[in-house]
Amino acid sequence: MNDTVLGRFFSPAKPSEKLKNPFDDALEDRADTTHRQTSAPDTQNDASDHGTPDSKAAQEQQTMVAMRVALHRYLLDEINLSVLDTMYTEELCDEIRPMVKEFIKKNQFPLSTPELDALILDTTNEMLGLGPLEPLLKDDTIADILVNSHEQVFIERFGKLEQTDIRFKDEDHLMRIVNKIVSAVGRRVDESSPLVDARLPDGSRVNVAVRPVAVDGPMVSIRKFSRRPYTLERLVESGSMADAMRVLLTAAVKGRKSIIISGGTGSGKTTMLNALSSQISNSERLLTIEDAAELQLQQIHVCRLETKPATLDGRNEVRQRELLKNALRMRPDRIIVGEVRGEEAFDMLQAMNTGHEGSMCTVHANTPRDSISRLEQMIGMAGMPMTIKSIRQQIAAAIDLIVQVERMHDGTRKLTSITEVTGMENDVIQMQEIMAYKKQGLDENGKVKGMHYATGIRPRFLEQIAEVGLSVPEDLFDPSRELN
């Protein structure tokens, strides 16, 4: 490297000092974390592809992550970040090669020449991508990445939170990564608009908060999604639901029953919605509406709509309600709304009642009955001159099933209830629970024990779906048998 490139590439005013050995510290911390993790109960996180890995493979993967973290920390101290965006990948590879070699040599980390070249290329891509977050994004055992400030990053792995060794150089470095994320989806974040929802190219959900609402500096929350989309079969294998539930829900989706997925934050509503949608026929035209596009539908005929925030002058905002109204003119067979949280609930129910049966959406609620109350409140937000009774009649006519999901104390997710909406009696919406999950305490490792069971009630919609050739075995509703 010549002096001109050195002056441009390396951080100015950086005093020369002996190369530290950050890898040893990072590896010790990671090894301690690995020990705690492997001794903790195995839990499953259905927000991503997080099956419990083989112990040796997991340790090797976490060791490699620790090495990458330490290498990033070293390079961040040495490199002038302001020139990164002006460099090509090949040029950056040539610049950091001697630095990576020196790092590997000082830390006595054995790598072959092909492995070293691969590490240099990966490190280069990381620096041109999302920087220190890239190793975490590539780790399939991680479900959530939580950046509390440029000096503190947490992750969720197997349902448990743990602090990482990831550090950003300073607040400006973190903001550079934040702007790269939000600008890629045509959004902005600054003092005048300090909160933003965005997504990564793989569909992972991103939420950002910056000053002045974020007191300690930029905060980033990333909910990673599985590279291999979840299906109902995979949820059965992971223990999130019973196979009898899979059979019933498959028949309901194919029979074009309108379904609401209800649950708290982080309970796996979007994962369940993706899994249910996998049962929809490829012959149907699907239209999705979301704040930040994150659904992973596998059908061949999917049209995706996404809300648009207001411009600097407060104009040109496109909300979910406007998208729903427009969707009705796009000839959809089914409409799938990522999350209903406001006045668009009225338009969603109208769609379900006017020829778009089989539509689905998610709602934040802790029980099936609470989800009905939430819908009533959201319809009231639309300002329509409707009585409570007429609102409930709309809900009872539009919705067939409520699927309740819950995040357990040990971090696992479970389908806890399948409830059928059967109609109105006086001014009350009538519901009957078909299948449910019963907690039975904790085992010696602190893991939740429980069982899925049938209540003995046969769903009324079985007669309707039988008309189109769909059937469900009667023994699935036998309350004397355990469904697991």
XYZ file of C-alpha atoms in Angstrom:
484
model
C 0.000 0.000 0.000
C 1.314 3.442 -0.815
C 1.356 6.402 1.574
C -1.545 8.115 -0.177
C -3.839 5.158 0.309
C -2.668 4.725 3.899
C -3.473 8.318 4.703
C -6.887 7.966 3.167
C -7.682 4.551 4.590
C -6.450 4.602 8.170
C -8.052 6.709 10.841
C -6.202 10.005 11.322
C -4.861 10.937 14.739
C -4.666 7.264 15.673
C -1.583 6.820 17.890
C 0.629 3.912 17.017
C 0.485 1.211 19.617
C 1.278 -2.438 19.986
C -1.383 -4.701 18.525
C -3.692 -5.881 21.272
C -5.045 -9.376 21.508
C -8.807 -8.772 21.566
C -9.527 -12.269 20.303
C -8.429 -13.886 23.554
C -10.829 -11.740 25.592
C -13.650 -12.247 23.128
C -13.053 -15.979 22.991
C -13.017 -16.265 26.779
C -16.305 -14.383 26.992
C -17.823 -16.478 24.195
C -16.586 -19.717 25.711
C -18.157 -18.764 29.042
C -21.400 -17.899 27.253
C -21.260 -21.183 25.351
C -20.816 -23.094 28.597
C -23.802 -21.380 30.156
C -25.856 -21.862 27.031
C -25.143 -25.552 26.585
C -25.872 -26.192 30.256
C -29.186 -24.342 29.998
C -32.356 -26.095 28.849
C -32.802 -26.298 25.100
C -35.579 -24.054 23.907
C -37.019 -23.376 20.504
C -37.597 -20.021 18.868
C -40.040 -20.106 15.970
C -39.177 -16.657 14.697
C -36.256 -18.084 12.800
C -34.480 -21.346 11.958
C -33.255 -21.963 15.480
C -33.296 -25.678 16.133
C -30.817 -26.632 18.860
C -27.522 -27.410 17.067
C -25.020 -30.134 17.747
C -22.867 -29.063 20.722
C -19.512 -29.290 18.931
C -20.779 -27.556 15.799
C -22.353 -24.829 17.921
C -19.100 -24.191 19.771
C -17.168 -24.019 16.502
C -19.688 -21.565 15.056
C -19.629 -19.384 18.168
C -15.809 -19.475 18.216
C -15.761 -18.231 14.627
C -18.245 -15.486 15.537
C -16.002 -14.485 18.465
C -13.004 -14.273 16.140
C -14.940 -12.141 13.650
C -16.116 -9.849 16.438
C -12.561 -9.359 17.686
C -11.299 -8.763 14.141
C -14.028 -6.196 13.563
C -13.125 -4.404 16.771
C -9.496 -4.222 15.726
C -10.278 -3.000 12.195
C -12.719 -0.375 13.490
C -9.918 1.087 15.592
C -7.582 1.250 12.608
C -9.752 2.207 9.647
C -11.075 5.570 8.537
C -14.758 4.674 8.159
C -15.590 7.763 6.115
C -13.901 6.324 3.016
C -15.515 2.867 3.082
C -18.519 3.840 0.973
C -16.201 5.195 -1.741
C -14.209 1.965 -2.158
C -14.792 -1.112 -4.295
C -14.724 -4.592 -2.803
C -11.461 -5.553 -4.563
C -9.741 -2.382 -3.404
C -10.847 -2.864 0.178
C -9.654 -6.492 0.103
C -6.171 -5.334 -0.911
C -6.148 -2.733 1.854
C -7.159 -4.944 4.761
C -5.276 -8.103 3.733
C -2.030 -7.168 5.581
C -4.017 -6.112 8.634
C -5.965 -9.380 8.776
C -2.771 -11.398 8.336
C -1.145 -9.515 11.207
C -4.212 -10.058 13.394
C -4.301 -13.792 12.666
C -0.560 -14.110 13.281
C -0.606 -12.229 16.590
C -3.527 -14.308 17.844
C -2.054 -17.604 16.576
C -5.272 -18.577 14.846
C -4.493 -21.360 12.326
C -5.965 -20.707 8.899
C -5.066 -22.139 5.527
C -4.582 -19.810 2.564
C -8.065 -20.510 1.132
C -9.586 -19.988 4.588
C -7.687 -16.724 4.992
C -8.860 -15.502 1.573
C -12.443 -16.430 2.475
C -12.139 -14.585 5.800
C -10.785 -11.466 4.089
C -13.605 -11.500 1.535
C -16.230 -12.067 4.239
C -14.770 -9.289 6.379
C -14.758 -6.951 3.388
C -18.395 -7.716 2.617
C -19.269 -7.179 6.263
C -17.583 -3.789 6.322
C -19.333 -2.730 3.133
C -22.599 -4.235 4.399
C -23.927 -3.819 7.919
C -20.524 -3.872 9.565
C -20.329 -5.474 13.032
C -23.882 -6.830 12.707
C -23.048 -9.084 9.760
C -21.636 -12.010 11.812
C -24.805 -12.010 13.904
C -27.043 -11.890 10.838
C -25.259 -14.932 9.414
C -25.653 -16.941 12.640
C -28.823 -19.001 12.202
C -29.059 -19.728 15.944
C -29.771 -16.049 16.678
C -33.400 -14.889 16.596
C -33.176 -11.245 17.697
C -30.418 -8.626 17.566
C -30.902 -5.744 20.002
C -28.587 -2.741 19.710
C -29.045 -0.565 22.813
C -26.239 1.863 21.920
C -23.001 1.821 19.935
C -21.341 0.145 22.938
C -23.958 -2.470 23.871
C -25.484 -5.217 21.727
C -27.626 -8.117 22.946
C -28.915 -11.167 21.084
C -31.611 -13.743 21.712
C -30.538 -17.330 21.183
C -32.799 -20.311 22.014
C -35.205 -17.976 23.781
C -32.587 -16.473 26.111
C -30.974 -13.020 26.017
C -27.203 -12.690 26.190
C -24.812 -9.785 25.782
C -22.295 -9.908 22.937
C -18.841 -8.471 22.367
C -20.073 -6.486 19.362
C -19.136 -2.806 19.443
C -19.484 0.043 16.992
C -16.647 2.556 16.756
C -18.863 5.440 17.848
C -22.387 6.764 17.477
C -21.679 8.082 13.978
C -20.621 4.600 12.884
C -23.898 3.129 14.170
C -25.884 5.876 12.421
C -24.087 5.078 9.160
C -25.327 1.476 9.429
C -28.832 2.643 10.401
C -29.077 4.973 7.403
C -27.886 2.198 5.116
C -30.738 -0.035 6.359
C -33.582 2.485 6.155
C -32.509 4.131 2.895
C -32.565 0.738 1.167
C -36.354 0.620 1.623
C -36.965 4.274 0.795
C -37.337 5.519 4.359
C -35.503 8.029 6.505
C -34.642 8.520 10.156
C -33.481 11.765 11.764
C -34.427 14.193 14.517
C -37.647 15.170 12.757
C -38.594 11.504 12.208
C -36.813 9.586 14.991
C -38.816 6.339 14.752
C -38.915 4.065 11.716
C -39.841 0.498 10.732
C -37.798 -1.090 7.970
C -36.675 -4.482 6.735
C -33.551 -6.226 5.537
C -33.319 -7.856 2.090
C -34.093 -11.278 3.615
C -37.328 -9.942 5.151
C -36.024 -9.547 8.703
C -37.935 -6.877 10.605
C -36.033 -3.775 11.764
C -37.132 -1.049 14.164
C -34.955 2.028 14.754
C -35.166 4.807 17.337
C -32.677 7.705 17.320
C -32.177 10.917 19.272
C -34.028 12.778 20.697
C -36.420 9.944 21.640
C -33.514 7.517 22.198
C -31.710 9.055 25.174
C -28.484 7.043 24.925
C -28.129 7.130 21.170
C -29.504 5.045 18.278
C -31.363 1.851 19.193
C -31.907 -0.928 16.658
C -34.081 -4.029 17.059
C -33.831 -6.746 14.398
C -36.210 -9.712 14.351
C -34.546 -12.305 12.123
C -36.589 -14.691 10.031
C -35.759 -18.206 9.040
C -33.972 -18.701 5.736
C -36.128 -21.812 5.413
C -39.761 -20.712 5.831
C -41.753 -22.432 8.541
C -44.584 -24.781 7.654
C -47.203 -26.341 9.881
C -45.253 -29.592 9.706
C -42.134 -27.913 11.087
C -44.146 -26.364 13.916
C -45.416 -29.830 14.800
C -41.865 -31.220 14.786
C -40.684 -28.432 17.082
C -43.489 -29.079 19.566
C -45.234 -25.756 19.025
C -48.477 -27.481 18.083
C -50.010 -30.948 17.894
C -50.470 -32.825 14.635
C -54.241 -32.846 15.147
C -54.110 -29.039 15.188
C -52.183 -29.111 11.913
C -54.863 -31.294 10.301
C -57.681 -29.036 11.502
C -55.988 -25.777 10.461
C -55.011 -27.193 7.069
C -58.640 -28.063 6.381
C -59.754 -24.611 7.571
C -57.311 -22.782 5.292
C -58.118 -24.920 2.267
C -61.815 -24.525 3.055
C -61.418 -20.720 2.879
C -62.232 -20.013 6.519
C -61.228 -16.505 7.649
C -58.634 -16.707 10.431
C -57.199 -14.272 12.964
C -53.867 -15.077 14.629
C -53.807 -13.548 18.093
C -50.910 -13.241 20.532
C -48.591 -10.987 22.448
C -45.387 -9.359 21.234
C -42.810 -11.938 20.141
C -45.250 -14.837 20.463
C -44.781 -16.014 16.868
C -47.867 -14.541 15.167
C -46.079 -13.780 11.885
C -44.479 -17.222 11.859
C -47.895 -18.837 12.331
C -49.354 -16.635 9.594
C -46.583 -17.711 7.212
C -47.137 -21.362 8.118
C -50.910 -21.175 7.595
C -50.497 -19.382 4.278
C -48.350 -22.263 3.018
C -51.565 -24.310 2.730
C -53.157 -21.908 0.237
C -53.417 -23.177 -3.328
C -51.118 -21.802 -6.021
C -54.205 -21.162 -8.143
C -55.283 -18.253 -5.916
C -54.235 -14.613 -6.173
C -52.936 -13.386 -2.809
C -52.473 -9.776 -1.781
C -50.451 -8.877 1.324
C -50.589 -5.558 3.198
C -47.952 -4.684 5.789
C -46.234 -1.776 7.502
C -42.867 -3.356 6.685
C -42.990 -6.251 4.223
C -41.907 -9.368 6.112
C -44.297 -12.155 5.129
C -42.653 -15.071 3.327
C -45.436 -16.460 1.170
C -44.400 -19.296 -1.136
C -47.219 -19.128 -3.665
C -46.503 -18.104 -7.256
C -49.196 -15.387 -7.419
C -48.487 -12.958 -4.573
C -48.818 -9.158 -4.752
C -47.197 -7.232 -1.896
C -48.235 -3.783 -0.687
C -46.410 -1.744 1.943
C -47.357 1.441 3.786
C -45.476 4.662 3.103
C -44.548 7.200 5.812
C -45.237 10.888 5.388
C -42.694 13.173 3.732
C -40.870 15.948 5.570
C -43.822 18.309 5.124
C -46.232 15.710 6.549
C -47.883 14.819 3.254
C -48.220 11.770 0.987
C -48.581 9.225 3.769
C -50.134 5.927 2.678
C -51.712 3.976 5.530
C -52.908 0.380 5.725
C -56.506 1.528 5.393
C -55.831 3.139 2.011
C -54.003 0.023 0.872
C -56.924 -2.184 1.939
C -59.406 -0.057 0.018
C -57.206 -0.201 -3.057
C -56.669 -3.945 -2.635
C -60.367 -4.580 -3.191
C -59.939 -3.221 -6.734
C -57.038 -5.560 -7.511
C -59.102 -8.754 -7.808
C -57.553 -10.674 -4.870
C -58.838 -14.099 -3.874
C -57.515 -13.575 -0.366
C -56.133 -10.574 1.499
C -53.474 -11.122 4.143
C -52.715 -8.265 6.527
C -49.501 -8.551 8.519
C -50.963 -6.797 11.552
C -54.253 -4.997 12.139
C -53.747 -2.217 14.655
C -56.125 0.637 13.778
C -59.123 1.756 11.763
C -58.186 -0.603 8.916
C -59.874 -3.349 10.993
C -63.240 -2.151 9.641
C -62.094 -2.475 6.020
C -60.589 -5.891 6.753
C -63.908 -7.181 8.095
C -65.719 -5.673 5.105
C -63.390 -7.574 2.777
C -64.003 -10.844 4.634
C -67.750 -10.276 4.350
C -67.781 -9.380 0.654
C -66.270 -12.292 -1.236
C -62.762 -12.520 0.201
C -63.320 -15.473 2.522
C -60.166 -17.185 3.669
C -58.384 -13.903 4.399
C -56.044 -13.752 7.394
C -54.469 -11.201 9.712
C -52.749 -10.907 13.090
C -53.868 -8.987 16.182
C -52.110 -8.180 19.449
C -54.166 -9.820 22.221
C -53.583 -12.220 25.111
C -56.710 -14.377 24.677
C -59.219 -15.104 21.885
C -61.873 -13.102 23.724
C -59.455 -10.175 24.091
C -58.830 -10.237 20.333
C -62.554 -9.688 19.739
C -62.521 -6.739 22.150
C -59.474 -5.304 20.389
C -61.262 -5.520 17.031
C -64.282 -3.714 18.473
C -62.041 -0.912 19.716
C -60.190 -0.617 16.401
C -63.430 -0.480 14.421
C -64.526 2.307 16.741
C -61.361 4.185 15.749
C -62.649 4.308 12.174
C -65.342 6.754 13.285
C -68.169 4.881 11.598
C -71.710 5.550 12.928
C -72.224 1.991 14.156
C -73.655 0.616 17.369
C -71.778 -1.960 19.444
C -74.277 -4.598 18.344
C -73.747 -3.912 14.635
C -69.967 -3.968 15.107
C -70.199 -7.341 16.807
C -72.465 -8.631 14.069
C -69.814 -7.654 11.517
C -67.133 -9.471 13.512
C -69.226 -12.605 14.042
C -70.109 -12.775 10.348
C -66.554 -12.231 9.101
C -64.354 -14.350 11.369
C -64.442 -18.141 11.548
C -61.398 -19.070 13.636
C -59.089 -17.430 16.164
C -55.669 -19.049 16.574
C -53.978 -18.028 19.829
C -50.187 -18.278 20.176
C -48.122 -17.588 23.283
C -44.507 -17.226 24.278
C -43.789 -19.406 27.312
C -41.577 -18.481 30.276
C -38.722 -20.625 28.927
C -38.725 -18.824 25.566
C -40.603 -21.466 23.570
C -43.690 -20.633 21.535
C -46.882 -22.668 21.650
C -50.210 -22.671 19.885
C -52.437 -22.455 22.968
C -55.951 -22.316 21.534
C -58.022 -22.851 18.386
C -61.369 -21.123 18.919
C -64.347 -21.013 16.565
C -66.596 -17.968 16.328
C -70.131 -19.367 16.066
C -72.320 -16.258 15.840
C -74.289 -13.847 18.023
C -76.638 -14.462 20.932
C -78.339 -11.292 22.122
C -75.447 -8.774 22.159
C -72.654 -11.288 22.828
C -70.367 -12.946 20.282
C -70.469 -16.696 20.848
C -67.210 -18.671 20.738
C -66.268 -22.280 21.384
C -62.762 -23.624 21.986
C -61.940 -26.643 19.832
C -58.367 -27.451 20.888
C -56.096 -25.957 23.525
C -52.798 -26.236 25.401
C -52.634 -26.879 29.145
C -49.549 -25.980 31.162
C -48.452 -28.555 33.705
C -45.691 -26.716 35.548
C -41.929 -26.793 34.998
C -39.502 -29.698 34.758
C -36.184 -29.938 36.632
C -34.489 -27.761 33.991
C -37.059 -24.975 34.239
C -38.685 -25.886 30.930
C -42.465 -25.567 30.627
C -44.346 -28.866 30.619
C -47.763 -29.215 29.093
C -50.049 -30.987 26.653
C -52.299 -30.153 23.734
C -55.803 -31.558 24.021
C -59.203 -31.514 22.354
C -62.156 -30.071 24.251
C -64.591 -32.561 22.709
C -66.453 -29.892 20.696
C -66.805 -30.525 16.993
C -66.370 -27.369 14.830
C -69.474 -26.209 13.014
C -67.537 -25.297 9.871
C -66.729 -28.969 9.171
C -70.092 -29.333 7.427
C -69.315 -26.353 5.199
C -65.885 -27.576 4.116
C -67.284 -31.062 3.527
C -69.249 -29.555 0.635
C -65.946 -28.930 -1.187
C -64.560 -32.379 -0.472
C -62.559 -31.652 2.702
C -62.868 -33.825 5.780
C -61.313 -34.093 9.230
C -61.187 -37.407 11.175
C -63.730 -37.456 14.002
C -61.277 -38.963 16.493
C -59.239 -35.732 16.496
C -61.920 -34.198 18.720
C -61.928 -37.008 21.273
C -61.190 -35.353 24.653
C -59.928 -38.606 26.166
C -56.791 -38.706 24.001
C -53.719 -36.525 24.288
C -52.944 -34.744 21.023
C -49.141 -34.571 21.440
